Structure formats: structure tokens, C-alpha cells
CSV table of C-alpha atoms in Angstrom, one decimal:
chain,number,residue,atom,x,y,z
A,16,MET,CA,0.2,-0.3,-0.6
A,17,ILE,CA,1.8,3.6,-0.7
A,18,ILE,CA,1.4,6.5,1.3
A,19,GLY,CA,-1.2,8.3,-0.1
A,20,ASP,CA,-3.7,5.3,0.6
A,21,ILE,CA,-2.7,5.5,3.3
A,22,THR,CA,-3.5,9.2,4.4
A,23,PHE,CA,-6.7,8.5,2.5
A,24,ILE,CA,-8.2,6.0,4.8
A,25,LYS,CA,-6.4,7.8,7.9
A,26,SER,CA,-8.2,11.2,7.0
A,27,ILE,CA,-11.7,9.2,5.6
A,28,PHE,CA,-12.0,6.4,7.8
A,29,MET,CA,-9.9,7.3,11.5
A,30,ILE,CA,-11.1,10.9,11.5
A,31,SER,CA,-14.1,11.2,13.6
A,32,LEU,CA,-16.5,13.4,13.6
A,33,LYS,CA,-18.5,12.1,16.7
A,34,ASP,CA,-19.8,15.1,18.7
A,35,LYS,CA,-19.3,18.0,15.9
A,36,LYS,CA,-22.4,19.1,14.6
A,37,VAL,CA,-22.6,21.0,11.1
A,38,ALA,CA,-24.6,23.3,9.4
A,39,ILE,CA,-24.8,23.2,5.6
A,40,LEU,CA,-26.2,26.7,4.6
A,41,THR,CA,-27.9,26.7,1.1
A,42,GLU,CA,-30.9,28.1,-0.7
A,43,ASN,CA,-32.8,26.9,-3.8
A,44,GLY,CA,-30.5,26.3,-6.8
A,45,PHE,CA,-27.3,24.6,-5.2
A,46,GLU,CA,-25.9,22.4,-7.0
A,47,GLU,CA,-27.1,19.1,-6.4
A,48,SER,CA,-23.8,16.5,-5.5
A,49,GLU,CA,-22.0,19.8,-4.1
A,50,LEU,CA,-24.9,19.0,-1.0
A,51,THR,CA,-25.3,15.8,-1.2
A,52,SER,CA,-21.9,14.2,-1.4
A,53,PRO,CA,-20.2,16.4,1.7
A,54,LYS,CA,-23.3,15.7,4.0
A,55,LYS,CA,-23.5,11.9,3.3
A,56,ALA,CA,-19.4,12.2,4.2
A,57,LEU,CA,-19.5,14.2,7.1
A,58,GLU,CA,-22.5,11.7,8.4
A,59,ASP,CA,-20.1,8.6,7.6
A,60,ALA,CA,-17.7,10.6,9.7
A,61,GLY,CA,-20.2,10.6,12.7
A,62,ALA,CA,-21.7,14.8,12.4
A,63,ASP,CA,-24.6,15.3,13.0
A,64,VAL,CA,-25.7,17.6,10.3
A,65,ASP,CA,-28.4,20.6,9.7
A,66,ILE,CA,-29.6,21.8,6.7
A,67,VAL,CA,-30.0,25.4,7.0
A,68,SER,CA,-32.1,27.8,5.3
A,69,LEU,CA,-35.0,30.6,4.7
A,70,GLN,CA,-36.7,27.8,2.8
A,71,ASP,CA,-38.8,25.0,4.1
A,72,LYS,CA,-37.7,23.3,1.3
A,73,VAL,CA,-35.1,24.1,-0.9
A,74,LYS,CA,-34.2,22.7,-4.5
A,75,GLY,CA,-31.7,21.5,-6.3
A,76,TRP,CA,-29.5,21.9,-9.3
A,77,ASN,CA,-28.1,18.8,-11.6
A,78,HIS,CA,-26.2,20.2,-14.6
A,79,ASP,CA,-28.5,22.1,-16.8
A,80,HIS,CA,-32.2,21.2,-15.1
A,81,TRP,CA,-33.9,21.3,-11.7
A,82,SER,CA,-33.2,18.5,-9.5
A,83,LYS,CA,-34.2,16.9,-6.1
A,84,LYS,CA,-35.9,19.3,-3.4
A,85,LEU,CA,-34.4,18.5,0.3
A,86,PHE,CA,-36.4,19.4,3.7
A,87,THR,CA,-34.1,22.5,5.5
A,88,THR,CA,-33.9,20.7,8.8
A,89,VAL,CA,-33.7,24.0,10.7
A,90,ASN,CA,-34.7,27.6,9.6
A,91,LEU,CA,-32.0,30.0,9.2
A,92,LYS,CA,-34.6,32.6,11.3
A,93,ASN,CA,-34.2,30.1,14.0
A,94,ALA,CA,-30.4,28.3,13.6
A,95,LYS,CA,-27.6,29.6,16.0
A,96,PRO,CA,-24.0,29.9,14.6
A,97,GLY,CA,-22.7,28.9,18.3
A,98,GLU,CA,-25.0,25.8,18.1
A,99,TYR,CA,-22.5,24.7,15.3
A,100,ASP,CA,-18.7,23.5,15.1
A,101,ALA,CA,-18.9,24.1,11.2
A,102,LEU,CA,-20.2,25.7,8.2
A,103,MET,CA,-20.9,23.8,4.8
A,104,ILE,CA,-21.7,26.1,1.6
A,105,PRO,CA,-22.3,24.1,-1.5
A,106,GLY,CA,-22.0,25.9,-4.9
A,107,GLY,CA,-24.5,25.9,-7.9
A,108,VAL,CA,-24.3,29.0,-9.8
A,109,ILE,CA,-27.9,30.1,-8.5
A,110,ASN,CA,-27.5,29.2,-4.7
A,111,PRO,CA,-23.9,31.4,-3.3
A,112,ASP,CA,-26.0,34.6,-5.6
A,113,ALA,CA,-29.2,34.2,-3.4
A,114,MET,CA,-27.8,33.8,-0.4
A,115,ARG,CA,-25.2,36.9,-0.9
A,116,ARG,CA,-28.3,38.9,-1.3
A,117,GLN,CA,-30.0,38.1,2.0
A,118,LYS,CA,-28.2,39.4,5.0
A,119,GLU,CA,-29.8,36.4,7.6
A,120,TYR,CA,-27.2,34.0,5.2
A,121,VAL,CA,-24.3,36.7,5.1
A,122,ASP,CA,-24.5,37.3,9.0
A,123,PHE,CA,-24.3,33.9,9.8
A,124,ALA,CA,-21.6,32.8,7.3
A,125,THR,CA,-19.5,35.6,9.2
A,126,GLU,CA,-19.8,34.6,12.7
A,127,PHE,CA,-18.4,31.4,11.7
A,128,MET,CA,-15.4,33.5,10.5
A,129,LEU,CA,-15.1,35.7,12.9
A,130,GLY,CA,-15.2,32.9,15.3
A,131,GLY,CA,-12.2,30.8,13.7
A,132,LYS,CA,-14.6,28.0,12.9
A,133,PRO,CA,-13.8,25.5,10.0
A,134,VAL,CA,-16.0,26.7,6.8
A,135,ALA,CA,-15.8,24.5,3.6
A,136,ALA,CA,-17.4,25.9,0.7
A,137,ILE,CA,-17.1,24.7,-2.8
A,138,CYS,CA,-17.4,26.1,-6.4
A,139,HIS,CA,-19.2,29.1,-6.4
A,140,GLY,CA,-20.4,28.5,-2.8
A,141,PRO,CA,-17.1,31.2,-1.7
A,142,GLN,CA,-19.5,34.0,-3.4
A,143,LEU,CA,-21.3,34.0,0.1
A,144,LEU,CA,-17.9,34.3,1.9
A,145,ILE,CA,-16.9,37.6,-0.4
A,146,GLU,CA,-19.2,40.0,1.3
A,147,THR,CA,-18.5,38.9,5.3
A,148,GLY,CA,-15.5,41.0,4.3
A,149,LEU,CA,-13.2,38.5,5.5
A,150,LEU,CA,-11.3,36.9,3.0
A,151,HIS,CA,-8.1,39.3,2.7
A,152,GLY,CA,-4.6,37.3,2.4
A,153,LYS,CA,-6.7,34.1,2.8
A,154,GLU,CA,-5.8,31.4,0.2
A,155,MET,CA,-8.8,30.4,-2.1
A,156,THR,CA,-10.1,28.5,-4.8
A,157,SER,CA,-13.2,28.5,-6.8
A,158,PHE,CA,-15.0,27.5,-9.9
A,159,TYR,CA,-13.3,29.8,-12.7
A,160,SER,CA,-15.6,32.0,-12.5
A,161,ILE,CA,-15.4,33.8,-9.7
A,162,LYS,CA,-11.8,34.0,-9.4
A,163,THR,CA,-11.2,37.5,-10.1
A,164,ASP,CA,-14.6,38.2,-7.8
A,165,LEU,CA,-12.4,36.8,-5.1
A,166,ILE,CA,-8.9,38.7,-5.7
A,167,ASN,CA,-10.8,41.9,-5.8
A,168,ALA,CA,-12.1,40.7,-2.3
A,169,GLY,CA,-8.2,39.9,-1.4
A,170,ALA,CA,-8.2,36.7,-1.6
A,171,ILE,CA,-5.0,35.0,-2.6
A,172,TRP,CA,-6.8,32.7,-5.8
A,173,LYS,CA,-5.1,29.4,-6.5
A,174,ASP,CA,-6.5,26.9,-9.4
A,175,GLU,CA,-5.8,23.6,-7.2
A,176,GLU,CA,-8.7,20.9,-6.4
A,177,VAL,CA,-8.4,21.5,-2.8
A,178,VAL,CA,-7.3,24.5,-0.9
A,179,THR,CA,-6.9,25.1,2.6
A,180,ASP,CA,-5.9,28.1,5.0
A,181,ASN,CA,-6.3,28.1,8.3
A,182,GLY,CA,-9.6,26.4,8.9
A,183,LEU,CA,-10.8,27.6,5.0
A,184,VAL,CA,-11.2,25.2,2.6
A,185,THR,CA,-12.4,25.8,-0.9
A,186,SER,CA,-12.4,23.5,-3.7
A,187,ARG,CA,-13.2,24.4,-7.7
A,188,SER,CA,-16.0,22.1,-9.5
A,189,PRO,CA,-17.9,18.9,-8.5
A,190,LYS,CA,-15.0,17.2,-9.6
A,191,ASP,CA,-13.0,17.9,-7.0
A,192,LEU,CA,-15.3,16.6,-4.2
A,193,PRO,CA,-13.0,13.8,-3.4
A,194,ALA,CA,-10.6,15.8,-2.6
A,195,PHE,CA,-12.5,18.1,-0.7
A,196,ASN,CA,-14.9,15.9,1.7
A,197,GLU,CA,-11.4,14.6,2.9
A,198,LYS,CA,-9.8,17.6,3.4
A,199,MET,CA,-13.2,19.2,5.1
A,200,ILE,CA,-13.1,16.3,7.2
A,201,GLU,CA,-9.7,17.0,8.4
A,202,GLU,CA,-9.9,20.6,9.7
A,203,PHE,CA,-13.8,20.2,11.1
A,204,ALA,CA,-12.3,18.0,13.3
A,205,GLU,CA,-9.3,20.3,14.2
A,206,GLY,CA,-12.1,22.6,15.2
A,207,ILE,CA,-11.2,26.3,15.9
A,208,HIS,CA,-8.1,27.8,14.1
A,209,SER,CA,-8.1,31.1,14.8
A,210,THR,CA,-9.9,34.2,16.3
A,211,ALA,CA,-11.3,37.2,15.0
A,212,ASP,CA,-7.7,39.2,14.6
A,213,VAL,CA,-6.2,37.4,12.0
A,214,PHE,CA,-8.6,38.3,9.7
A,215,VAL,CA,-8.8,41.4,8.3
A,216,PRO,CA,-11.8,43.2,7.2
A,217,THR,CA,-11.7,44.2,3.6
A,218,HIS,CA,-15.1,46.8,4.3
């Protein structure tokens, strides 16, 4: 067995998220695999996972058409960031843009960033994090079409399958989900990485 295989097994099968509570923050239009795959990986690792949204049900998007609907576990109006250990943000063209325009979603995500709690965002998901004003100097990746947006927000953009910076985990697209899920679990298991003084607001 090669070292890479050993690392993968350790990450997925030996790291436990038991007693960890994770919020998946989403609106309608999330890319289906970018929610369902991380959710399954988190639950398989033992995490308690809530789908958090202002909607009672959220409708997914699968490549070029609408897909399944998922019930929201906790309405965002009743969700408290302090009750969660980590945040996961799925992508999709529609979902992050809808969230970034609503103060409730931005405020929820901001609390995790300020508290140094681990955050994982894939594809277009980092669009929401731009609105927190807390990305200056952070190494990140994303779907290529929002590269300039992230750079303008102060992030250091990299074209890699997964980029980690002090508890912030980002990936480019569904093809990166295996690496994304692995690193997400590692970072979520580590818990709080830094406090607010590490982040430099850009607005």
C-alpha cells in the first residue's frame, strides 16, 4: 500500500466527527452533488448535520436542470451559529448568489469566520464569503468564473483541487469532491483554528 492510500484511509475512516455539529447553509439552486456528497461524508464520519435555509424546502440543480428537493432541518431564522462547530457551503450558480443578497445568510457565515470555526465552500460557494469582508490574504480556490471576484475581495486564488488556509477549505467543482470531502473532514475535526484578529475586513 502506498503512502497516499494510507493517508486517505486515515482521513476518511479514522478521523471521527462524533459530537461535531455542522450546518450546511443553502438556498434554492444548489448544485446537487455539492450538497449531497459532503453531507454523506460528514454523516459517515459521525457528524450531526443540519440543512439550514430560509426556505422550508430547498430545490437542487443538476448540471442543466432542476433536481431533487430536500427538507430544511433548521430554518435560518432559528439557527444559532454558536450551536455549530463548522459550516459547509455548497455551490451552484443560483444558490450562492441568492444567499449573498440576503443579510441573514451573510451574517450567519460571518459568525463562523469571526469565531475561527472551520468553513468549507465549493465551486460558487465562496461568493457568499466575499460578502463577509473577511477574505483578505486568504488562500482559496473556486469555480474559475468567480476567480476575479475573490481576488478583488483580497483572496489569493489558486487553481488547485482543494486549498486550505487556517480552517477555510475551498474547491473548484464537483470533480474535486473526493479531495474536498477528505480535507473538509480533517479541518472540521481540528475545530477552531483562529480568532477574529487574524482576519482583516475589506469593507
